[in-house]
PDB file of C-alpha atoms in Angstrom:
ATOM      1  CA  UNK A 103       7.817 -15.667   5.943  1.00  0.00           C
ATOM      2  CA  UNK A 104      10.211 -12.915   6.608  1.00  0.00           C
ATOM      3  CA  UNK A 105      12.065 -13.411   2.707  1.00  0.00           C
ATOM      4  CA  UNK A 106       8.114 -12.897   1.201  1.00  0.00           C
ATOM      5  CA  UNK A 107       7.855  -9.723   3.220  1.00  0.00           C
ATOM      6  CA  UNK A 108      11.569  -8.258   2.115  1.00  0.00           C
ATOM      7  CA  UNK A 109      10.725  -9.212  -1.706  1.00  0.00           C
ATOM      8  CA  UNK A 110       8.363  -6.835  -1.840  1.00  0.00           C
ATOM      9  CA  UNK A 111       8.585  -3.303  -3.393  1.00  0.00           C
ATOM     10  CA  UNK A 112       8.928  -1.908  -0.218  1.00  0.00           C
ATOM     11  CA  UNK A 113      11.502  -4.204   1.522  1.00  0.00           C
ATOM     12  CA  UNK A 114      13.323  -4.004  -1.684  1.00  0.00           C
ATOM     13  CA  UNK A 115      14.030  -0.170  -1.424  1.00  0.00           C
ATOM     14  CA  UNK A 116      14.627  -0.842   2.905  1.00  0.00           C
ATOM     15  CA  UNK A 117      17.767  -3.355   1.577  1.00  0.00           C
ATOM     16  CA  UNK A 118      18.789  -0.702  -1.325  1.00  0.00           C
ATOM     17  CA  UNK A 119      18.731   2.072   1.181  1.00  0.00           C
ATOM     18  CA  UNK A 120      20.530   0.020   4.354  1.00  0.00           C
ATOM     19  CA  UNK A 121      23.025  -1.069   1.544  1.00  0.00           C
ATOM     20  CA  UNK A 122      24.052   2.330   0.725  1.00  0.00           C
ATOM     21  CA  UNK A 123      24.226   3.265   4.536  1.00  0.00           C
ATOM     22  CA  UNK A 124      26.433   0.274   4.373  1.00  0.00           C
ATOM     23  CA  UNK A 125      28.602   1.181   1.809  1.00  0.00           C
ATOM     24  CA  UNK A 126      29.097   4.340   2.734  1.00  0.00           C
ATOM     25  CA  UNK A 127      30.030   2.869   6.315  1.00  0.00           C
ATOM     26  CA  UNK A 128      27.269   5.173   8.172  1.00  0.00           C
ATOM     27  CA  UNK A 129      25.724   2.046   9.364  1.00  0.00           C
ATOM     28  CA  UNK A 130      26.464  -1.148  10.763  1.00  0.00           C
ATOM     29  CA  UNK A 131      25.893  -4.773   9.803  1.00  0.00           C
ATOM     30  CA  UNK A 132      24.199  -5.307  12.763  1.00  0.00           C
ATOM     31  CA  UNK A 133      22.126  -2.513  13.086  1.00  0.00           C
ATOM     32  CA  UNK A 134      21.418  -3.017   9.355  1.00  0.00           C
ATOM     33  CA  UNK A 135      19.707  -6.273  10.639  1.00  0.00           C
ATOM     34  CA  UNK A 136      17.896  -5.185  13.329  1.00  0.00           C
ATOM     35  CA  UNK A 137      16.312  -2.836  10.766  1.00  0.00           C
ATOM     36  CA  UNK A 138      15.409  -6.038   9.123  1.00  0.00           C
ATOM     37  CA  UNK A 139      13.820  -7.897  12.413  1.00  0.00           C
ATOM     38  CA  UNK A 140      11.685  -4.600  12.727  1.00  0.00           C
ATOM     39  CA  UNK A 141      10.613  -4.651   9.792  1.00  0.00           C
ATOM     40  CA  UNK A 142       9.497  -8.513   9.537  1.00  0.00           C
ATOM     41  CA  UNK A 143       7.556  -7.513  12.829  1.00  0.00           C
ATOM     42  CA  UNK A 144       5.696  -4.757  11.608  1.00  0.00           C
ATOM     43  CA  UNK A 145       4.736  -6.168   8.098  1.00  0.00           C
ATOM     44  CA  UNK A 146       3.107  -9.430  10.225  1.00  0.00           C
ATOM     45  CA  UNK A 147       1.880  -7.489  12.727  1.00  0.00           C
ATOM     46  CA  UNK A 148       0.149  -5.282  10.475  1.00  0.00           C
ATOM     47  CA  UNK A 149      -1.022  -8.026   7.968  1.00  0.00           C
ATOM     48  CA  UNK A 150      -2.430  -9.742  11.346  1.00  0.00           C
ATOM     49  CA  UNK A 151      -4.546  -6.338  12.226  1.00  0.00           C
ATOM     50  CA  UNK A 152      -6.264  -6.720   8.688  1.00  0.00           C
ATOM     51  CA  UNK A 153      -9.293  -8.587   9.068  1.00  0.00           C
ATOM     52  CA  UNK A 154     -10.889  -9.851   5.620  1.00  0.00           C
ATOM     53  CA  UNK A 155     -14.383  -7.540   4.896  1.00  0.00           C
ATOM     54  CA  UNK A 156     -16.430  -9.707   4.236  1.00  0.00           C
ATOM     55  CA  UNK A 157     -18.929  -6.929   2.373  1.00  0.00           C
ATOM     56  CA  UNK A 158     -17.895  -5.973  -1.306  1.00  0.00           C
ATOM     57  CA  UNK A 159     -15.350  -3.408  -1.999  1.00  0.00           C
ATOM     58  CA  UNK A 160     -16.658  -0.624  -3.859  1.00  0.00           C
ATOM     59  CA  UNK A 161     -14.643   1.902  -5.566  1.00  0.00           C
ATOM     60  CA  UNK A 162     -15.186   4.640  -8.141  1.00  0.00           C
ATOM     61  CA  UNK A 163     -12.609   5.159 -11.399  1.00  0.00           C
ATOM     62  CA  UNK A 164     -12.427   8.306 -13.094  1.00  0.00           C
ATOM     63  CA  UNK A 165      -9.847   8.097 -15.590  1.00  0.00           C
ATOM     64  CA  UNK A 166      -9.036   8.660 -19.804  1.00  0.00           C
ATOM     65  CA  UNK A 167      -8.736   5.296 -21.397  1.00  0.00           C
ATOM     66  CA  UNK A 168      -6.015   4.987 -23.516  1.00  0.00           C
ATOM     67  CA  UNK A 169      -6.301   1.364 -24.577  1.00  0.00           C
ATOM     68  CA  UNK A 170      -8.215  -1.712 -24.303  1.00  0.00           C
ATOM     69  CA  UNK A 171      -7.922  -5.277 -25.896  1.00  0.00           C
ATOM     70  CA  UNK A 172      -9.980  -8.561 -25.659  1.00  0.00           C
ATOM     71  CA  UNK A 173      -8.197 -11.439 -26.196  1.00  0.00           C
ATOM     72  CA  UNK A 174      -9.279 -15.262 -24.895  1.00  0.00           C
ATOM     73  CA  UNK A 175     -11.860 -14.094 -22.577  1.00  0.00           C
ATOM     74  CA  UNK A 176      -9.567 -11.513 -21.393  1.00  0.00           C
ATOM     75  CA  UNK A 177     -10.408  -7.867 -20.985  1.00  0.00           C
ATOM     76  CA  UNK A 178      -6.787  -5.144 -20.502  1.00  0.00           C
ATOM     77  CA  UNK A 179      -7.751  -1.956 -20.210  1.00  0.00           C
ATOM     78  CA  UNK A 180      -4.736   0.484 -20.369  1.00  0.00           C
ATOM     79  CA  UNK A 181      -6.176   3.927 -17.985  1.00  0.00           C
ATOM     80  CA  UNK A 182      -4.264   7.332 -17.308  1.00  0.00           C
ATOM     81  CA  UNK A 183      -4.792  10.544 -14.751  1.00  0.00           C
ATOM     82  CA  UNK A 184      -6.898   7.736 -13.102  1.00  0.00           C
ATOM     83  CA  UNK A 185      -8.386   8.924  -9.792  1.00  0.00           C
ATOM     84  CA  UNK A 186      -9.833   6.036  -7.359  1.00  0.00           C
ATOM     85  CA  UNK A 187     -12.054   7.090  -4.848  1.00  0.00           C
ATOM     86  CA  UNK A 188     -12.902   4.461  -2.293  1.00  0.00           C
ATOM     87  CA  UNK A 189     -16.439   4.183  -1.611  1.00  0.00           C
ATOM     88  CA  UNK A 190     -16.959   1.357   0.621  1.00  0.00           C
ATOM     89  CA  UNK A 191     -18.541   3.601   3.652  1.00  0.00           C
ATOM     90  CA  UNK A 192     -20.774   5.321   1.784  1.00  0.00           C
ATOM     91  CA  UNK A 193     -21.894   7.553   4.856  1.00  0.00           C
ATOM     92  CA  UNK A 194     -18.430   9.104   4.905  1.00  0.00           C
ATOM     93  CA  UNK A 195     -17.880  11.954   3.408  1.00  0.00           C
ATOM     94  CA  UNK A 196     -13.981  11.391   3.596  1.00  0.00           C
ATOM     95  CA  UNK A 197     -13.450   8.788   1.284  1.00  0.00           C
ATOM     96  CA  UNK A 198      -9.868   8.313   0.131  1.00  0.00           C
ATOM     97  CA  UNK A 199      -9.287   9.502  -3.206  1.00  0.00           C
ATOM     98  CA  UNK A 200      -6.075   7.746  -4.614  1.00  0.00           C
ATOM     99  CA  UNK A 201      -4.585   9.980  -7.746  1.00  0.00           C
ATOM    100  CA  UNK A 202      -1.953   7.675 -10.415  1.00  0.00           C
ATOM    101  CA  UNK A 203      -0.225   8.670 -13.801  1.00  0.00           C
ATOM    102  CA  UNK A 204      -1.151   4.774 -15.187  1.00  0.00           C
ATOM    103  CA  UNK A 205      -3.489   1.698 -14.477  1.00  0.00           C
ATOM    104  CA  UNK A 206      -3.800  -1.529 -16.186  1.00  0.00           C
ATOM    105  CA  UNK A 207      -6.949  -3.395 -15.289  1.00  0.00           C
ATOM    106  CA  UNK A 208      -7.208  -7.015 -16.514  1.00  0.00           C
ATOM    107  CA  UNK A 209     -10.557  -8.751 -15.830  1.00  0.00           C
ATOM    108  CA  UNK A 210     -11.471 -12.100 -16.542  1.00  0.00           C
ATOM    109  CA  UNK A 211     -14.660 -14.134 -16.344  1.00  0.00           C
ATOM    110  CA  UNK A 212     -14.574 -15.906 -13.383  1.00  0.00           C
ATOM    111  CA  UNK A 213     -16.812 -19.190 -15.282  1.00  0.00           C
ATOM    112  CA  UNK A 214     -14.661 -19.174 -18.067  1.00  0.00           C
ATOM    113  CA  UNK A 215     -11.284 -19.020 -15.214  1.00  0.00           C
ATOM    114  CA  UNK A 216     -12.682 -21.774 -13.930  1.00  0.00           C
ATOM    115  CA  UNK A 217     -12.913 -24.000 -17.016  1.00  0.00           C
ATOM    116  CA  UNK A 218      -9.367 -24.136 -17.980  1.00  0.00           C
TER     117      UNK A 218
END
């Protein structure tokens, strides 16, 4: 389980970063591990804390759409200076508001998925 965890984009920079400390001989091999064992234990632990909502996830997207295309039952919409605001807990008046450059939505319907 531990290889899914380090091929993400995430455990990919941890190697590129423990491989310069490496290189440059201000780490060793097996400390360069034991980074590794931590980090397999905190990924599971963590993806053990996070209990599937059962309730729908709501969220709000304010963006400028700079493309879209339809093609086979297939909507891409190509959005920039998108903000995402989570809106799940409705009664807080904290919601996260996530702020990216680019977004590529792709939604498909889910009857017509199911067909093929």
């Amino acid at each position: 389980m531990s290889n899914n965890y380090r091929a993400t984009t995430i455990g990919k920079a941890l190697r590129e970063a423990l491989q310069d400390m490496l290189d440059s001989e201000d780490l060793s091999a097996e400390d360069a591990n034991k980074f590794f064992e931590y980090f397999d234990e905190g990924m599971t632990k963590k993806l053990i804390e996070l209990k599937p909502n059962p309730k729908k996830k709501k969220v709000q997207l304010k963006s400028r759409l700079h493309s879209y295309n339809f093609v086979d039952n297939c909507w891409n919409f190509h959005l920039e200076k998108v903000e995402i605001k989570d809106l799940r807990d409705i009664t807080d008046a904290k919601n996260e508001t996530l702020t990216v450059d680019r977004l590529k939505v792709t939604a498909v319907d889910a009857k017509v998925h199911k067909k093929s």
